[in-house]
Amino acid sequence: MTLIERYIFRRALVSSAGSLASLALIVWIVQALSRIDIVKTSASAAGNILWIALMLLPNLAAGVVPFAVLLGSIQTLNAMNADSERAVISASGASITLVARPIVLLGFLGGLIMLVIAHGIGPLASKAFYDGIRSVNVDTISVFLRPGAFEQIQSDLVISVGETNGGTIESLFIQDTRDPKLDLTYFAKEAAIVEQGNQSVLMLYDGQLHRKSRESGAISIIEFQTYAFDLSELRPDAGSDWTRSSELTTYQLLNPDLNDASIQQAPDRTIRELVNRFSTWLYCVAFAFWAVAVAGQPQTNRQASNAAMTLGLSGAVALQAVGFIVASNVGKIPGLSILAFAVPLAAILVNILLIRSGTNVSQLPIVQAIVDLPGRIIGAILRSGQRPGRSAGSGSR
């Protein structure tokens, strides 16, 4: 790269890194706050839930990398226009390729980061996250259960608690309908989790067990002072669909275990995960080209730079929405696997054509009409509100 290209790349990289840190932190905080009640239990519980929440960070960061590249690139190009640097580059006879090359390189760098996370760090972090959720102990019970809420832990298992005070649970309710012959309902004034080796046992104190036969409808009520509920029952066996496709390595997805019940029941999940891992990085490159298309042309200080940012974000969100719709239906509709790659590739091609033709996207008539539309609507409303007043005034004279 030339000196000016290194300068543009460095500025765009710093801006994109700041945008990535901000976006990832915001998304992570939103996810972590949904489980912040665990901090009230104990310091060890808070440490465990913090570790589980940190395992969300790699995949969350990968999801916002394209937008970070877009924001950092547009911000850099806008700043160069504001400082007249872009105009000087253009006046020196350099083509837009000089500006586009470092931005596109940044897009490929972001795509490489996404590939590393998708095929390496992401599955490991996802597995660590769900393993933490599966380890049913006092921490994860607090994660799953909120006081007064009925939480569906599994498809046929509902648990609710009144309060959690450290290792003690008050007013516990469990409805277990996993047995095809019996419906079991547990009530307990108190409960505590006891670790016995590798097993977690939920000890229920001073409660009742209601057993209802599905065949006869007969109900039997058993009162108990102490009752042990094996928490290992909350962990599905190996044949269940508990393991998510996001936890599997790319090698496991390419060579699936055909005896796995989850793959037999929903084979489209494997296909969808593979397509996502191999296609999402293309959006990072597409967004880099889009940033050059909307903000790469030299502009005067009179031309609003925020129009490029607004247009860039609007186009990126629209493209990402189309890609999300396509990706969510991969495996369900034939041919969508190819379309998942075609959407970002088509966007890249269109952006290249816009850049090579020297089109200033933000100055296109249709874009200007959309930008001016709110002002026209407000002006029309104000004019319509003034007309009756002028008519009444002229009539009084």
mmCIF file of C-alpha atoms in Angstrom:
data_model
loop_
_atom_site.group_PDB
_atom_site.id
_atom_site.type_symbol
_atom_site.label_atom_id
_atom_site.label_comp_id
_atom_site.label_asym_id
_atom_site.label_seq_id
_atom_site.Cartn_x
_atom_site.Cartn_y
_atom_site.Cartn_z
ATOM 1 C CA MET A 1 0.000 0.000 0.000
ATOM 2 C CA THR A 2 1.075 3.574 -0.612
ATOM 3 C CA LEU A 3 1.527 6.095 2.174
ATOM 4 C CA ILE A 4 -1.930 7.641 1.683
ATOM 5 C CA GLU A 5 -3.544 4.195 1.574
ATOM 6 C CA ARG A 6 -1.880 3.240 4.854
ATOM 7 C CA TYR A 7 -3.106 6.520 6.318
ATOM 8 C CA ILE A 8 -6.716 5.828 5.260
ATOM 9 C CA PHE A 9 -6.522 2.212 6.420
ATOM 10 C CA ARG A 10 -5.156 3.199 9.831
ATOM 11 C CA ARG A 11 -7.864 5.809 10.409
ATOM 12 C CA ALA A 12 -10.623 3.464 9.275
ATOM 13 C CA LEU A 13 -9.225 0.617 11.408
ATOM 14 C CA VAL A 14 -9.161 2.750 14.555
ATOM 15 C CA SER A 15 -12.686 4.040 13.947
ATOM 16 C CA SER A 16 -13.993 0.546 13.191
ATOM 17 C CA ALA A 17 -12.331 -0.905 16.298
ATOM 18 C CA GLY A 18 -14.007 1.763 18.429
ATOM 19 C CA SER A 19 -17.369 1.091 16.797
ATOM 20 C CA LEU A 20 -16.930 -2.653 17.275
ATOM 21 C CA ALA A 21 -16.115 -2.270 20.963
ATOM 22 C CA SER A 22 -19.111 0.021 21.513
ATOM 23 C CA LEU A 23 -21.618 -2.114 19.590
ATOM 24 C CA ALA A 24 -20.439 -5.401 21.097
ATOM 25 C CA LEU A 25 -20.511 -3.949 24.603
ATOM 26 C CA ILE A 26 -24.037 -2.582 24.177
ATOM 27 C CA VAL A 27 -25.374 -5.900 22.851
ATOM 28 C CA TRP A 28 -23.538 -7.858 25.550
ATOM 29 C CA ILE A 29 -24.862 -5.653 28.347
ATOM 30 C CA VAL A 30 -28.423 -6.142 27.086
ATOM 31 C CA GLN A 31 -27.906 -9.914 27.183
ATOM 32 C CA ALA A 32 -26.189 -9.870 30.579
ATOM 33 C CA LEU A 33 -28.772 -7.613 32.238
ATOM 34 C CA SER A 34 -31.482 -10.218 31.656
ATOM 35 C CA ARG A 35 -29.639 -12.388 34.196
ATOM 36 C CA ILE A 36 -28.426 -9.680 36.582
ATOM 37 C CA ASP A 37 -30.650 -10.980 39.425
ATOM 38 C CA ILE A 38 -28.071 -13.709 40.055
ATOM 39 C CA VAL A 39 -25.785 -11.124 41.646
ATOM 40 C CA LYS A 40 -28.169 -10.975 44.625
ATOM 41 C CA THR A 41 -27.456 -14.592 45.570
ATOM 42 C CA SER A 42 -23.742 -14.881 46.235
ATOM 43 C CA ALA A 43 -20.340 -13.778 45.034
ATOM 44 C CA SER A 44 -19.566 -17.200 43.549
ATOM 45 C CA ALA A 45 -22.880 -17.168 41.717
ATOM 46 C CA ALA A 46 -22.086 -13.744 40.292
ATOM 47 C CA GLY A 47 -18.711 -15.018 39.099
ATOM 48 C CA ASN A 48 -20.282 -18.029 37.420
ATOM 49 C CA ILE A 49 -22.913 -16.007 35.616
ATOM 50 C CA LEU A 50 -20.284 -13.468 34.534
ATOM 51 C CA TRP A 51 -18.265 -16.292 32.966
ATOM 52 C CA ILE A 52 -21.362 -17.663 31.224
ATOM 53 C CA ALA A 53 -22.224 -14.198 29.913
ATOM 54 C CA LEU A 54 -18.663 -13.666 28.646
ATOM 55 C CA MET A 55 -19.051 -16.766 26.492
ATOM 56 C CA LEU A 56 -21.691 -14.844 24.532
ATOM 57 C CA LEU A 57 -19.208 -12.155 23.565
ATOM 58 C CA PRO A 58 -17.385 -13.806 20.601
ATOM 59 C CA ASN A 59 -20.554 -14.574 18.631
ATOM 60 C CA LEU A 60 -22.102 -11.219 19.541
ATOM 61 C CA ALA A 61 -18.949 -9.433 18.368
ATOM 62 C CA ALA A 62 -18.955 -11.386 15.100
ATOM 63 C CA GLY A 63 -22.536 -10.310 14.478
ATOM 64 C CA VAL A 64 -21.681 -6.606 14.666
ATOM 65 C CA VAL A 65 -18.320 -6.659 12.830
ATOM 66 C CA PRO A 66 -19.912 -5.713 9.450
ATOM 67 C CA PHE A 67 -21.667 -2.712 10.987
ATOM 68 C CA ALA A 68 -18.469 -1.698 12.783
ATOM 69 C CA VAL A 69 -16.595 -1.733 9.459
ATOM 70 C CA LEU A 70 -19.381 0.295 7.848
ATOM 71 C CA LEU A 71 -19.521 2.907 10.619
ATOM 72 C CA GLY A 72 -15.746 3.237 10.886
ATOM 73 C CA SER A 73 -15.307 3.544 7.111
ATOM 74 C CA ILE A 74 -18.037 6.150 6.616
ATOM 75 C CA GLN A 75 -16.838 8.127 9.611
ATOM 76 C CA THR A 76 -13.293 8.174 8.186
ATOM 77 C CA LEU A 77 -14.413 9.192 4.691
ATOM 78 C CA ASN A 78 -16.694 11.904 6.101
ATOM 79 C CA ALA A 79 -13.823 13.252 8.202
ATOM 80 C CA MET A 80 -11.550 13.331 5.135
ATOM 81 C CA ASN A 81 -14.208 15.284 3.221
ATOM 82 C CA ALA A 82 -14.661 17.697 6.120
ATOM 83 C CA ASP A 83 -10.873 18.293 6.261
ATOM 84 C CA SER A 84 -10.728 18.699 2.447
ATOM 85 C CA GLU A 85 -8.335 15.741 2.274
ATOM 86 C CA ARG A 86 -10.626 13.883 -0.102
ATOM 87 C CA ALA A 87 -10.799 16.899 -2.419
ATOM 88 C CA VAL A 88 -6.988 17.189 -2.463
ATOM 89 C CA ILE A 89 -6.656 13.489 -3.339
ATOM 90 C CA SER A 90 -9.114 13.929 -6.189
ATOM 91 C CA ALA A 91 -7.424 17.123 -7.414
ATOM 92 C CA SER A 92 -4.061 15.361 -7.531
ATOM 93 C CA GLY A 93 -5.440 13.049 -10.200
ATOM 94 C CA ALA A 94 -5.827 9.933 -8.031
ATOM 95 C CA SER A 95 -8.820 7.752 -8.792
ATOM 96 C CA ILE A 96 -11.380 6.561 -6.269
ATOM 97 C CA THR A 97 -9.549 3.217 -6.270
ATOM 98 C CA LEU A 98 -6.912 4.826 -4.056
ATOM 99 C CA VAL A 99 -9.585 5.471 -1.423
ATOM 100 C CA ALA A 100 -11.517 2.249 -1.980
ATOM 101 C CA ARG A 101 -8.555 -0.134 -1.695
ATOM 102 C CA PRO A 102 -7.805 0.359 2.070
ATOM 103 C CA ILE A 103 -11.523 0.366 2.938
ATOM 104 C CA VAL A 104 -12.099 -2.895 1.047
ATOM 105 C CA LEU A 105 -8.994 -4.358 2.669
ATOM 106 C CA LEU A 106 -10.515 -3.468 6.036
ATOM 107 C CA GLY A 107 -13.698 -5.273 4.946
ATOM 108 C CA PHE A 108 -11.723 -8.430 4.119
ATOM 109 C CA LEU A 109 -9.926 -8.161 7.457
ATOM 110 C CA GLY A 110 -13.289 -7.991 9.232
ATOM 111 C CA GLY A 111 -14.483 -10.960 7.163
ATOM 112 C CA LEU A 112 -11.387 -12.919 8.216
ATOM 113 C CA ILE A 113 -12.168 -12.185 11.863
ATOM 114 C CA MET A 114 -15.719 -13.420 11.330
ATOM 115 C CA LEU A 115 -14.444 -16.635 9.706
ATOM 116 C CA VAL A 116 -12.064 -17.303 12.606
ATOM 117 C CA ILE A 117 -14.885 -16.821 15.106
ATOM 118 C CA ALA A 118 -17.409 -18.836 13.073
ATOM 119 C CA HIS A 119 -15.132 -21.846 12.547
ATOM 120 C CA GLY A 120 -12.997 -21.733 15.680
ATOM 121 C CA ILE A 121 -13.718 -19.510 18.663
ATOM 122 C CA GLY A 122 -17.496 -19.303 18.181
ATOM 123 C CA PRO A 123 -18.377 -23.017 18.549
ATOM 124 C CA LEU A 124 -16.094 -23.349 21.584
ATOM 125 C CA ALA A 125 -17.629 -20.283 23.245
ATOM 126 C CA SER A 126 -21.150 -21.430 22.399
ATOM 127 C CA LYS A 127 -20.487 -24.868 23.875
ATOM 128 C CA ALA A 128 -19.005 -23.338 27.030
ATOM 129 C CA PHE A 129 -22.052 -21.080 27.353
ATOM 130 C CA TYR A 130 -24.623 -23.852 27.016
ATOM 131 C CA ASP A 131 -22.581 -26.207 29.203
ATOM 132 C CA GLY A 132 -22.749 -23.564 31.903
ATOM 133 C CA ILE A 133 -26.499 -23.264 31.437
ATOM 134 C CA ARG A 134 -26.903 -27.033 31.575
ATOM 135 C CA SER A 135 -24.998 -27.415 34.823
ATOM 136 C CA VAL A 136 -28.084 -27.186 36.995
ATOM 137 C CA ASN A 137 -26.990 -25.791 40.332
ATOM 138 C CA VAL A 138 -28.023 -22.870 42.462
ATOM 139 C CA ASP A 139 -26.501 -20.418 39.996
ATOM 140 C CA THR A 140 -28.225 -21.665 36.881
ATOM 141 C CA ILE A 141 -31.515 -22.186 38.703
ATOM 142 C CA SER A 142 -31.369 -18.486 39.481
ATOM 143 C CA VAL A 143 -30.554 -17.809 35.833
ATOM 144 C CA PHE A 144 -33.544 -19.779 34.615
ATOM 145 C CA LEU A 145 -35.984 -18.817 37.329
ATOM 146 C CA ARG A 146 -37.246 -15.414 38.286
ATOM 147 C CA PRO A 147 -39.304 -15.061 41.454
ATOM 148 C CA GLY A 148 -42.986 -15.431 40.708
ATOM 149 C CA ALA A 149 -42.478 -16.494 37.088
ATOM 150 C CA PHE A 150 -43.227 -19.924 35.639
ATOM 151 C CA GLU A 151 -40.244 -20.969 33.550
ATOM 152 C CA GLN A 152 -40.316 -23.867 31.079
ATOM 153 C CA ILE A 153 -36.973 -25.604 31.601
ATOM 154 C CA GLN A 154 -37.839 -28.372 29.160
ATOM 155 C CA SER A 155 -40.848 -29.017 26.951
ATOM 156 C CA ASP A 156 -42.613 -30.950 29.738
ATOM 157 C CA LEU A 157 -41.054 -29.432 32.845
ATOM 158 C CA VAL A 158 -42.101 -26.144 34.456
ATOM 159 C CA ILE A 159 -40.522 -24.696 37.617
ATOM 160 C CA SER A 160 -41.381 -21.626 39.661
ATOM 161 C CA VAL A 161 -39.885 -20.190 42.844
ATOM 162 C CA GLY A 162 -41.013 -17.594 45.331
ATOM 163 C CA GLU A 163 -37.575 -16.348 46.395
ATOM 164 C CA THR A 164 -33.937 -17.462 46.252
ATOM 165 C CA ASN A 165 -31.734 -16.622 49.226
ATOM 166 C CA GLY A 166 -28.249 -17.910 48.617
ATOM 167 C CA GLY A 167 -28.526 -21.704 48.520
ATOM 168 C CA THR A 168 -32.102 -21.749 49.817
ATOM 169 C CA ILE A 169 -35.195 -21.633 47.635
ATOM 170 C CA GLU A 170 -38.566 -20.679 49.098
ATOM 171 C CA SER A 171 -42.012 -21.645 47.771
ATOM 172 C CA LEU A 172 -40.956 -24.090 45.078
ATOM 173 C CA PHE A 173 -43.356 -25.423 42.438
ATOM 174 C CA ILE A 174 -42.475 -28.142 39.901
ATOM 175 C CA GLN A 175 -44.787 -29.562 37.249
ATOM 176 C CA ASP A 176 -43.344 -32.637 35.587
ATOM 177 C CA THR A 177 -45.300 -34.171 32.679
ATOM 178 C CA ARG A 178 -42.446 -36.029 31.012
ATOM 179 C CA ASP A 179 -43.797 -39.434 32.048
ATOM 180 C CA PRO A 180 -46.392 -40.561 29.467
ATOM 181 C CA LYS A 181 -48.434 -42.260 32.209
ATOM 182 C CA LEU A 182 -48.166 -39.882 35.165
ATOM 183 C CA ASP A 183 -48.386 -36.134 35.768
ATOM 184 C CA LEU A 184 -46.304 -35.106 38.776
ATOM 185 C CA THR A 185 -46.680 -31.837 40.653
ATOM 186 C CA TYR A 186 -44.381 -30.892 43.535
ATOM 187 C CA PHE A 187 -45.017 -28.227 46.178
ATOM 188 C CA ALA A 188 -42.422 -27.361 48.813
ATOM 189 C CA LYS A 189 -42.101 -24.553 51.320
ATOM 190 C CA GLU A 190 -38.326 -24.699 51.071
ATOM 191 C CA ALA A 191 -35.705 -26.370 48.936
ATOM 192 C CA ALA A 192 -31.936 -26.509 48.793
ATOM 193 C CA ILE A 193 -29.472 -27.848 46.274
ATOM 194 C CA VAL A 194 -26.997 -30.409 47.546
ATOM 195 C CA GLU A 195 -23.965 -31.509 45.559
ATOM 196 C CA GLN A 196 -23.241 -35.227 45.937
ATOM 197 C CA GLY A 197 -20.136 -35.993 43.923
ATOM 198 C CA ASN A 198 -20.981 -35.320 40.287
ATOM 199 C CA GLN A 199 -24.713 -35.219 40.995
ATOM 200 C CA SER A 200 -26.870 -32.293 42.011
ATOM 201 C CA VAL A 201 -29.847 -33.149 44.191
ATOM 202 C CA LEU A 202 -32.658 -30.733 44.935
ATOM 203 C CA MET A 203 -33.839 -31.418 48.493
ATOM 204 C CA LEU A 204 -37.485 -30.458 49.018
ATOM 205 C CA TYR A 205 -38.690 -29.749 52.564
ATOM 206 C CA ASP A 206 -42.219 -29.731 53.985
ATOM 207 C CA GLY A 207 -44.289 -30.247 50.859
ATOM 208 C CA GLN A 208 -46.612 -32.409 48.803
ATOM 209 C CA LEU A 209 -46.370 -34.572 45.709
ATOM 210 C CA HIS A 210 -49.491 -34.829 43.547
ATOM 211 C CA ARG A 211 -49.579 -37.809 41.203
ATOM 212 C CA LYS A 212 -52.242 -38.022 38.497
ATOM 213 C CA SER A 213 -52.747 -41.058 36.293
ATOM 214 C CA ARG A 214 -53.380 -40.131 32.680
ATOM 215 C CA GLU A 215 -55.301 -43.353 32.040
ATOM 216 C CA SER A 216 -57.748 -43.303 34.949
ATOM 217 C CA GLY A 217 -57.490 -39.672 36.064
ATOM 218 C CA ALA A 218 -56.971 -40.819 39.664
ATOM 219 C CA ILE A 219 -55.034 -38.436 41.886
ATOM 220 C CA SER A 220 -52.914 -39.411 44.864
ATOM 221 C CA ILE A 221 -51.379 -36.895 47.267
ATOM 222 C CA ILE A 222 -48.221 -37.677 49.193
ATOM 223 C CA GLU A 223 -47.065 -35.380 51.996
ATOM 224 C CA PHE A 224 -43.368 -35.389 52.819
ATOM 225 C CA GLN A 225 -40.943 -33.742 55.172
ATOM 226 C CA THR A 226 -37.976 -34.327 52.865
ATOM 227 C CA TYR A 227 -37.867 -35.387 49.247
ATOM 228 C CA ALA A 228 -34.894 -35.659 46.895
ATOM 229 C CA PHE A 229 -35.405 -34.495 43.318
ATOM 230 C CA ASP A 230 -32.509 -35.571 41.106
ATOM 231 C CA LEU A 231 -31.374 -32.557 39.113
ATOM 232 C CA SER A 232 -29.562 -34.807 36.653
ATOM 233 C CA GLU A 233 -33.019 -35.457 35.231
ATOM 234 C CA LEU A 234 -32.937 -31.901 33.952
ATOM 235 C CA ARG A 235 -29.984 -32.793 31.756
ATOM 236 C CA PRO A 236 -31.193 -34.485 28.596
ATOM 237 C CA ASP A 237 -29.470 -37.659 27.501
ATOM 238 C CA ALA A 238 -27.182 -37.849 24.501
ATOM 239 C CA GLY A 239 -30.013 -38.724 22.182
ATOM 240 C CA SER A 240 -31.965 -35.556 22.809
ATOM 241 C CA ASP A 241 -31.953 -32.340 20.804
ATOM 242 C CA TRP A 242 -30.240 -30.421 23.604
ATOM 243 C CA THR A 243 -26.991 -29.972 21.687
ATOM 244 C CA ARG A 244 -27.370 -26.985 19.406
ATOM 245 C CA SER A 245 -25.796 -26.795 15.973
ATOM 246 C CA SER A 246 -23.903 -23.653 17.023
ATOM 247 C CA GLU A 247 -21.924 -25.777 19.520
ATOM 248 C CA LEU A 248 -20.666 -28.198 16.877
ATOM 249 C CA THR A 249 -17.396 -27.653 15.069
ATOM 250 C CA THR A 250 -17.403 -27.176 11.325
ATOM 251 C CA TYR A 251 -15.918 -30.660 10.929
ATOM 252 C CA GLN A 252 -18.813 -32.139 12.921
ATOM 253 C CA LEU A 253 -21.297 -30.231 10.783
ATOM 254 C CA LEU A 254 -19.672 -31.451 7.573
ATOM 255 C CA ASN A 255 -19.601 -35.025 8.921
ATOM 256 C CA PRO A 256 -22.791 -35.233 11.008
ATOM 257 C CA ASP A 257 -23.653 -38.202 13.169
ATOM 258 C CA LEU A 258 -26.647 -39.658 11.352
ATOM 259 C CA ASN A 259 -27.650 -41.533 14.515
ATOM 260 C CA ASP A 260 -28.082 -38.267 16.406
ATOM 261 C CA ALA A 261 -31.778 -37.753 17.123
ATOM 262 C CA SER A 262 -31.493 -33.971 16.779
ATOM 263 C CA ILE A 263 -30.088 -34.315 13.250
ATOM 264 C CA GLN A 264 -32.761 -36.839 12.313
ATOM 265 C CA GLN A 265 -35.552 -34.588 13.607
ATOM 266 C CA ALA A 266 -34.257 -31.316 12.117
ATOM 267 C CA PRO A 267 -31.574 -31.850 9.462
ATOM 268 C CA ASP A 268 -32.123 -28.297 8.190
ATOM 269 C CA ARG A 269 -30.408 -26.902 11.309
ATOM 270 C CA THR A 270 -27.080 -28.382 10.256
ATOM 271 C CA ILE A 271 -27.411 -27.019 6.728
ATOM 272 C CA ARG A 272 -28.459 -23.600 8.019
ATOM 273 C CA GLU A 273 -25.520 -23.398 10.432
ATOM 274 C CA LEU A 274 -23.032 -24.383 7.733
ATOM 275 C CA VAL A 275 -24.404 -21.848 5.256
ATOM 276 C CA ASN A 276 -24.303 -19.098 7.887
ATOM 277 C CA ARG A 277 -20.709 -19.848 8.817
ATOM 278 C CA PHE A 278 -19.533 -19.721 5.218
ATOM 279 C CA SER A 279 -21.649 -16.792 3.986
ATOM 280 C CA THR A 280 -21.969 -14.164 6.727
ATOM 281 C CA TRP A 281 -18.415 -12.878 6.264
ATOM 282 C CA LEU A 282 -19.372 -11.671 2.789
ATOM 283 C CA TYR A 283 -21.571 -8.993 4.364
ATOM 284 C CA CYS A 284 -18.467 -7.428 5.874
ATOM 285 C CA VAL A 285 -16.967 -7.008 2.381
ATOM 286 C CA ALA A 286 -20.307 -5.822 0.974
ATOM 287 C CA PHE A 287 -20.603 -3.174 3.698
ATOM 288 C CA ALA A 288 -17.055 -1.958 2.984
ATOM 289 C CA PHE A 289 -17.884 -1.460 -0.704
ATOM 290 C CA TRP A 290 -21.169 0.211 0.293
ATOM 291 C CA ALA A 291 -19.297 2.645 2.548
ATOM 292 C CA VAL A 292 -17.119 3.705 -0.405
ATOM 293 C CA ALA A 293 -20.191 3.998 -2.642
ATOM 294 C CA VAL A 294 -22.056 6.348 -0.285
ATOM 295 C CA ALA A 295 -19.139 8.360 1.156
ATOM 296 C CA GLY A 296 -16.141 7.817 -1.103
ATOM 297 C CA GLN A 297 -16.843 10.609 -3.591
ATOM 298 C CA PRO A 298 -15.346 14.065 -2.841
ATOM 299 C CA GLN A 299 -17.924 16.456 -1.410
ATOM 300 C CA THR A 300 -17.921 20.090 -0.390
ATOM 301 C CA ASN A 301 -18.470 21.221 3.179
ATOM 302 C CA ARG A 302 -21.936 22.421 2.181
ATOM 303 C CA GLN A 303 -23.044 18.888 1.381
ATOM 304 C CA ALA A 304 -24.334 17.193 4.531
ATOM 305 C CA SER A 305 -22.065 14.342 5.626
ATOM 306 C CA ASN A 306 -24.778 12.861 7.840
ATOM 307 C CA ALA A 307 -26.696 11.949 4.669
ATOM 308 C CA ALA A 308 -23.960 9.431 3.835
ATOM 309 C CA MET A 309 -24.145 7.904 7.320
ATOM 310 C CA THR A 310 -27.943 7.708 7.233
ATOM 311 C CA LEU A 311 -27.959 6.241 3.741
ATOM 312 C CA GLY A 312 -25.176 3.815 4.614
ATOM 313 C CA LEU A 313 -26.919 2.489 7.699
ATOM 314 C CA SER A 314 -30.305 2.283 5.961
ATOM 315 C CA GLY A 315 -28.906 0.291 3.052
ATOM 316 C CA ALA A 316 -26.910 -1.987 5.355
ATOM 317 C CA VAL A 317 -29.907 -2.724 7.574
ATOM 318 C CA ALA A 318 -32.057 -3.461 4.517
ATOM 319 C CA LEU A 319 -29.453 -5.827 3.071
ATOM 320 C CA GLN A 320 -28.951 -7.552 6.420
ATOM 321 C CA ALA A 321 -32.717 -7.976 6.809
ATOM 322 C CA VAL A 322 -32.976 -9.655 3.411
ATOM 323 C CA GLY A 323 -30.038 -11.880 4.288
ATOM 324 C CA PHE A 324 -31.584 -12.796 7.630
ATOM 325 C CA ILE A 325 -34.872 -13.797 6.005
ATOM 326 C CA VAL A 326 -33.042 -15.952 3.468
ATOM 327 C CA ALA A 327 -30.748 -17.525 6.084
ATOM 328 C CA SER A 328 -33.608 -18.363 8.462
ATOM 329 C CA ASN A 329 -35.322 -20.374 5.722
ATOM 330 C CA VAL A 330 -32.263 -22.229 4.457
ATOM 331 C CA GLY A 331 -32.956 -25.947 4.518
ATOM 332 C CA LYS A 332 -36.703 -25.417 4.435
ATOM 333 C CA ILE A 333 -36.964 -24.128 0.861
ATOM 334 C CA PRO A 334 -34.790 -25.680 -1.896
ATOM 335 C CA GLY A 335 -32.286 -23.319 -3.480
ATOM 336 C CA LEU A 336 -32.020 -20.854 -0.596
ATOM 337 C CA SER A 337 -28.542 -22.100 0.261
ATOM 338 C CA ILE A 338 -27.293 -20.615 -3.015
ATOM 339 C CA LEU A 339 -29.365 -17.470 -2.493
ATOM 340 C CA ALA A 340 -27.720 -16.952 0.914
ATOM 341 C CA PHE A 341 -24.407 -16.436 -0.931
ATOM 342 C CA ALA A 342 -25.991 -14.630 -3.877
ATOM 343 C CA VAL A 343 -27.474 -11.804 -1.760
ATOM 344 C CA PRO A 344 -24.155 -10.367 -0.431
ATOM 345 C CA LEU A 345 -22.325 -11.155 -3.680
ATOM 346 C CA ALA A 346 -24.965 -9.253 -5.678
ATOM 347 C CA ALA A 347 -24.634 -6.323 -3.274
ATOM 348 C CA ILE A 348 -20.855 -6.340 -3.782
ATOM 349 C CA LEU A 349 -21.296 -6.331 -7.566
ATOM 350 C CA VAL A 350 -23.790 -3.455 -7.500
ATOM 351 C CA ASN A 351 -21.520 -1.425 -5.214
ATOM 352 C CA ILE A 352 -18.545 -2.002 -7.500
ATOM 353 C CA LEU A 353 -20.565 -0.756 -10.480
ATOM 354 C CA LEU A 354 -21.600 2.352 -8.518
ATOM 355 C CA ILE A 355 -18.006 3.074 -7.530
ATOM 356 C CA ARG A 356 -16.557 2.525 -11.000
ATOM 357 C CA SER A 357 -19.210 4.736 -12.607
ATOM 358 C CA GLY A 358 -18.380 7.544 -10.175
ATOM 359 C CA THR A 359 -21.972 7.744 -8.973
ATOM 360 C CA ASN A 360 -22.474 9.837 -5.871
ATOM 361 C CA VAL A 361 -25.223 7.789 -4.255
ATOM 362 C CA SER A 362 -26.105 10.413 -1.661
ATOM 363 C CA GLN A 363 -26.772 12.945 -4.462
ATOM 364 C CA LEU A 364 -29.044 10.736 -6.558
ATOM 365 C CA PRO A 365 -32.461 12.363 -7.210
ATOM 366 C CA ILE A 366 -34.364 9.512 -5.575
ATOM 367 C CA VAL A 367 -32.166 9.705 -2.477
ATOM 368 C CA GLN A 368 -32.531 13.475 -2.290
ATOM 369 C CA ALA A 369 -36.296 13.119 -2.662
ATOM 370 C CA ILE A 370 -36.401 10.663 0.250
ATOM 371 C CA VAL A 371 -34.156 12.890 2.379
ATOM 372 C CA ASP A 372 -36.276 15.971 1.630
ATOM 373 C CA LEU A 373 -39.566 14.136 2.155
ATOM 374 C CA PRO A 374 -39.868 14.787 5.944
ATOM 375 C CA GLY A 375 -39.212 18.510 5.404
ATOM 376 C CA ARG A 376 -41.825 18.681 2.659
ATOM 377 C CA ILE A 377 -44.396 16.929 4.832
ATOM 378 C CA ILE A 378 -43.743 19.294 7.739
ATOM 379 C CA GLY A 379 -43.918 22.314 5.404
ATOM 380 C CA ALA A 380 -47.219 21.113 3.938
ATOM 381 C CA ILE A 381 -48.674 20.667 7.426
ATOM 382 C CA LEU A 382 -47.556 24.158 8.459
ATOM 383 C CA ARG A 383 -48.966 25.722 5.294
ATOM 384 C CA SER A 384 -52.280 23.932 5.715
ATOM 385 C CA GLY A 385 -52.482 25.221 9.301
ATOM 386 C CA GLN A 386 -51.846 28.827 8.227
ATOM 387 C CA ARG A 387 -54.428 29.030 5.448
ATOM 388 C CA PRO A 388 -57.564 29.168 7.647
ATOM 389 C CA GLY A 389 -56.022 31.946 9.744
ATOM 390 C CA ARG A 390 -55.262 34.104 6.686
ATOM 391 C CA SER A 391 -58.747 33.534 5.260
ATOM 392 C CA ALA A 392 -60.370 34.543 8.559
ATOM 393 C CA GLY A 393 -58.197 37.632 8.766
ATOM 394 C CA SER A 394 -59.022 38.794 5.251
ATOM 395 C CA GLY A 395 -62.755 38.239 5.915
ATOM 396 C CA SER A 396 -62.711 40.423 9.048
ATOM 397 C CA ARG A 397 -61.265 43.346 7.117
#
